[in-house]
């Protein structure tokens, strides 16, 4: 039998750790002296102690180590499988961190690119729209992809309805994001129309409305000015827009941001965002 100090020296597990592992039922001593309370470990427990130390040094959670030690027929029989599973989790987390680092690098670089911001007086603009609910968290990739696809379908369907009625859109389409609510954001997919249509045009899913005469603050960001942005990132043009709102000390009645994309190709385009300031 080995006393706790001897067992600690051989296995590399500290006395404090051994006491903790005893309390957590990960590695119990073979015997405890009733008079002194000293813990004694059997020689065959050295292998178990060395395996536990190796797993803990590798970052395997104590709860998992305890499960393996409690269920294995021989000490460490499943240690290799446990370690491999932990390695896979660590590798997946490292990949996630690498992707997050890359995304953060792209966002910070894009925010450093100067963005042109101007004031623009606008006449009333009738429009028709459809709503799509978009996940508020960019990490919900599948849902985000589905929502983007649905938005494209809504734009296409509205365009087809307008063309079918002999009405061509009077300008570039735009999107409007509403406030986040219960994990989703309401996205309005809007086409401008030459005149205001009947309220029931396009069916119950279609919104027929009009932007009033207004003064907008408009930020324009060119794709050639900065790096490609990760999916779901707040666009630098939006950030620049609110920078200028702050600088001008504008009191916004509505923080609704309208965003449109202007250009002929995926590499040569501009993102324009606008907000009503009065």
Coordinates of C-alpha atoms in Angstrom, one line a residue:
X1 CA 0.0 0.0 0.0
X2 CA 1.1 3.6 -0.7
X3 CA 0.4 6.6 1.5
X4 CA -1.1 9.6 -0.2
X5 CA 2.3 11.4 -0.4
X6 CA 4.0 8.4 -2.1
X7 CA 1.1 7.9 -4.5
X8 CA 1.2 11.6 -5.3
X9 CA 5.0 11.5 -6.0
X10 CA 4.6 8.5 -8.3
X11 CA 1.6 9.5 -10.3
X12 CA 2.2 13.3 -10.4
X13 CA -1.2 14.0 -9.0
X14 CA -1.1 16.6 -6.2
X15 CA -2.3 15.7 -2.7
X16 CA -4.9 18.4 -3.1
X17 CA -6.1 16.9 -6.4
X18 CA -6.2 13.4 -4.9
X19 CA -8.4 14.6 -2.1
X20 CA -10.7 16.3 -4.6
X21 CA -10.9 13.2 -6.8
X22 CA -11.8 11.2 -3.7
X23 CA -14.7 13.6 -2.9
X24 CA -15.9 13.5 -6.5
X25 CA -15.6 9.7 -6.7
X26 CA -13.1 9.8 -9.5
X27 CA -10.3 8.0 -7.7
X28 CA -11.0 6.8 -4.3
X29 CA -8.2 5.4 -2.0
X30 CA -8.1 1.7 -1.4
X31 CA -8.3 2.2 2.3
X32 CA -8.5 5.0 4.9
X33 CA -7.0 4.6 8.4
X34 CA -9.8 4.9 10.9
X35 CA -7.6 6.4 13.5
X36 CA -5.6 9.0 11.5
X37 CA -7.8 9.4 8.4
X38 CA -4.8 8.9 6.2
X39 CA -5.6 7.7 2.7
X40 CA -3.9 4.6 1.4
X41 CA -3.7 3.6 -2.3
X42 CA -3.1 0.1 -3.8
X43 CA -0.2 -0.5 -6.1
X44 CA -2.6 -1.3 -9.0
X45 CA -4.1 2.2 -8.7
X46 CA -0.9 3.7 -10.0
X47 CA -1.9 2.9 -13.6
X48 CA -5.3 4.5 -13.0
X49 CA -3.8 7.6 -11.4
X50 CA -1.4 8.1 -14.3
X51 CA -4.2 7.8 -16.8
X52 CA -6.4 10.3 -14.9
X53 CA -3.5 12.8 -14.8
X54 CA -2.9 12.3 -18.6
X55 CA -6.6 12.9 -19.4
X56 CA -6.9 15.9 -17.1
X57 CA -3.7 17.4 -18.5
X58 CA -5.3 17.1 -22.0
X59 CA -8.3 19.0 -20.7
X60 CA -10.8 16.2 -20.5
X61 CA -13.6 17.3 -18.2
X62 CA -13.6 15.6 -14.8
X63 CA -17.2 14.4 -15.1
X64 CA -16.2 12.4 -18.2
X65 CA -13.1 11.0 -16.5
X66 CA -15.2 9.9 -13.6
X67 CA -17.6 8.1 -15.9
X68 CA -14.9 6.2 -17.7
X69 CA -13.2 5.2 -14.5
X70 CA -16.4 4.0 -13.0
X71 CA -17.5 1.9 -16.0
X72 CA -14.3 0.5 -17.4
X73 CA -13.6 -3.1 -16.6
X74 CA -9.9 -2.4 -16.5
X75 CA -8.4 1.0 -15.6
X76 CA -8.0 3.1 -18.7
X77 CA -9.6 0.6 -21.1
X78 CA -11.7 3.4 -22.7
X79 CA -9.1 6.2 -22.2
X80 CA -8.0 6.3 -25.8
X81 CA -11.6 6.6 -27.1
X82 CA -12.3 9.3 -24.5
X83 CA -9.2 11.2 -25.5
X84 CA -10.0 11.0 -29.2
X85 CA -13.6 12.3 -28.6
X86 CA -12.2 15.2 -26.6
X87 CA -9.6 15.9 -29.3
X88 CA -12.4 16.1 -31.9
X89 CA -14.3 18.6 -29.8
X90 CA -11.2 20.7 -29.3
X91 CA -10.5 20.6 -33.0
X92 CA -14.0 21.7 -33.8
X93 CA -13.8 24.5 -31.3
X94 CA -10.5 25.7 -32.7
X95 CA -12.0 25.7 -36.2
X96 CA -14.9 27.8 -34.9
X97 CA -12.5 30.2 -33.2
X98 CA -10.4 30.5 -36.4
X99 CA -13.4 31.3 -38.4
X100 CA -14.6 33.8 -35.8
X101 CA -11.1 35.4 -35.9
X102 CA -11.2 35.6 -39.7
X103 CA -14.7 37.1 -39.6
X104 CA -13.6 39.7 -37.0
X105 CA -10.6 40.6 -39.0
X106 CA -12.8 41.2 -42.1
X107 CA -15.3 43.3 -40.1
X108 CA -12.7 45.5 -38.5
X109 CA -10.9 46.0 -41.8
X110 CA -14.2 46.9 -43.5
X111 CA -15.1 49.4 -40.7
X112 CA -11.8 51.2 -41.4
X113 CA -12.7 52.0 -45.0
X114 CA -14.1 55.6 -45.5
X115 CA -17.7 55.7 -46.5
X116 CA -19.4 58.5 -48.3
X117 CA -22.3 60.0 -46.4
X118 CA -24.6 62.7 -47.8
X119 CA -28.0 64.3 -47.1
X120 CA -30.7 63.8 -49.8
X121 CA -34.1 65.3 -50.2
X122 CA -36.7 62.7 -51.4
X123 CA -40.1 63.0 -52.9
X124 CA -42.9 60.6 -51.7
X125 CA -42.2 57.0 -52.8
X126 CA -45.0 54.5 -53.1
X127 CA -43.9 50.8 -52.7
X128 CA -45.1 47.3 -52.3
X129 CA -43.5 44.8 -49.9
X130 CA -43.4 41.3 -48.4
X131 CA -42.1 40.4 -45.0
X132 CA -39.6 37.7 -44.2
X133 CA -38.4 36.7 -40.7
X134 CA -34.6 36.4 -40.4
X135 CA -32.7 34.9 -37.5
X136 CA -31.1 37.6 -35.3
X137 CA -28.0 35.5 -34.6
X138 CA -25.6 35.1 -37.5
X139 CA -24.4 31.7 -36.2
X140 CA -27.8 30.2 -37.2
X141 CA -26.4 29.7 -40.7
X142 CA -28.9 27.3 -42.1
X143 CA -31.9 29.4 -41.0
X144 CA -30.1 32.5 -42.4
X145 CA -29.6 30.9 -45.7
X146 CA -33.2 29.8 -45.9
X147 CA -34.4 33.3 -45.0
X148 CA -32.2 34.9 -47.7
X149 CA -33.5 32.4 -50.2
X150 CA -37.1 33.2 -49.2
X151 CA -36.4 36.9 -49.5
X152 CA -35.1 36.4 -53.1
X153 CA -38.3 34.5 -53.9
X154 CA -40.5 37.3 -52.4
X155 CA -38.7 39.9 -54.5
X156 CA -39.1 37.7 -57.7
X157 CA -42.8 37.0 -57.0
X158 CA -43.5 40.7 -56.4
X159 CA -41.7 41.7 -59.6
X160 CA -43.6 39.1 -61.5
X161 CA -46.9 40.4 -60.2
X162 CA -46.0 44.0 -61.1
X163 CA -45.0 43.0 -64.6
X164 CA -48.2 41.0 -65.0
X165 CA -50.2 44.1 -64.2
X166 CA -48.1 46.2 -66.7
X167 CA -46.4 48.0 -63.8
X168 CA -42.6 48.2 -63.9
X169 CA -40.8 49.1 -60.6
X170 CA -39.8 52.7 -60.6
X171 CA -36.3 52.1 -59.2
X172 CA -34.1 49.8 -57.3
X173 CA -35.5 47.4 -54.7
X174 CA -34.6 47.8 -51.1
X175 CA -34.8 46.0 -47.8
X176 CA -35.8 47.3 -44.4
X177 CA -34.9 45.7 -41.1
X178 CA -37.2 45.9 -38.1
X179 CA -36.2 45.5 -34.4
X180 CA -35.2 42.0 -33.1
X181 CA -38.0 40.1 -31.4
X182 CA -37.8 36.6 -30.0
X183 CA -34.7 35.7 -31.9
X184 CA -35.8 37.0 -35.3
X185 CA -35.7 40.2 -37.2
X186 CA -38.5 41.3 -39.6
X187 CA -37.1 42.0 -43.1
X188 CA -39.2 44.0 -45.5
X189 CA -38.6 43.3 -49.2
X190 CA -39.7 46.4 -51.1
X191 CA -40.2 47.4 -54.7
X192 CA -40.8 51.1 -55.6
X193 CA -43.9 51.7 -57.8
X194 CA -44.7 54.7 -60.0
X195 CA -48.0 55.3 -58.2
X196 CA -49.6 54.1 -55.0
X197 CA -51.5 50.9 -55.7
X198 CA -54.8 49.7 -54.3
X199 CA -54.6 48.5 -50.7
X200 CA -55.5 44.9 -51.6
X201 CA -53.1 44.7 -54.5
X202 CA -51.0 41.5 -54.4
X203 CA -53.0 39.6 -51.9
X204 CA -53.1 39.6 -48.1
X205 CA -49.3 38.9 -47.8
X206 CA -48.4 42.1 -49.7
X207 CA -48.0 45.5 -48.0
X208 CA -48.9 48.5 -50.1
X209 CA -47.5 51.7 -48.6
X210 CA -45.6 54.9 -49.3
X211 CA -42.5 56.6 -47.9
X212 CA -43.4 60.3 -47.3
X213 CA -41.5 63.3 -48.5
X214 CA -38.3 63.3 -46.3
X215 CA -34.7 64.2 -45.9
X216 CA -32.5 61.1 -45.8
X217 CA -29.0 60.6 -44.6
X218 CA -27.4 58.2 -47.1
X219 CA -24.2 56.2 -46.8
X220 CA -22.7 54.5 -49.9
X221 CA -20.1 51.7 -49.7
X222 CA -18.4 50.2 -52.7
X223 CA -17.4 46.6 -52.8
X224 CA -14.0 47.5 -54.2
X225 CA -13.3 49.6 -51.1
X226 CA -13.1 46.8 -48.5
X227 CA -12.9 43.1 -47.9
X228 CA -15.8 40.7 -48.3
X229 CA -18.0 40.7 -45.2
X230 CA -19.0 37.5 -43.3
X231 CA -22.7 36.5 -43.5
X232 CA -24.9 38.3 -41.0
X233 CA -22.4 41.1 -40.2
X234 CA -23.7 44.6 -39.7
X235 CA -22.7 46.4 -42.8
X236 CA -20.0 49.2 -42.5
X237 CA -22.3 51.6 -44.3
X238 CA -24.9 51.2 -41.5
X239 CA -22.2 51.9 -38.9
X240 CA -21.0 55.0 -40.9
X241 CA -24.6 56.1 -41.1
X242 CA -25.1 56.1 -37.4
X243 CA -21.7 57.7 -36.8
X244 CA -23.0 60.7 -38.8
X245 CA -26.3 60.7 -37.0
X246 CA -24.4 61.0 -33.8
X247 CA -22.1 63.7 -35.2
X248 CA -25.0 65.8 -36.4
X249 CA -26.9 65.2 -33.1
X250 CA -30.0 64.1 -35.0
X251 CA -32.9 62.9 -32.9
X252 CA -34.4 60.0 -34.8
X253 CA -38.1 59.4 -34.7
X254 CA -37.6 56.0 -36.4
X255 CA -34.4 54.0 -36.7
X256 CA -35.6 52.2 -39.8
X257 CA -32.7 51.6 -42.1
X258 CA -33.3 51.1 -45.8
X259 CA -30.7 49.2 -47.7
X260 CA -30.3 48.7 -51.5
X261 CA -27.6 47.2 -53.7
X262 CA -26.6 49.1 -56.9
X263 CA -24.3 47.5 -59.5
X264 CA -23.9 45.1 -62.4
X265 CA -21.8 42.3 -61.0
X266 CA -20.9 40.6 -57.7
X267 CA -17.5 42.3 -57.7
X268 CA -18.5 45.7 -58.9
X269 CA -21.4 47.1 -56.9
X270 CA -22.3 49.5 -54.1
X271 CA -24.3 49.2 -51.0
X272 CA -26.5 52.2 -50.2
X273 CA -28.2 52.6 -46.8
X274 CA -30.5 55.4 -45.9
X275 CA -32.3 56.6 -42.8
X276 CA -34.9 59.4 -42.5
X277 CA -33.6 62.3 -40.4
X278 CA -36.5 64.7 -40.9

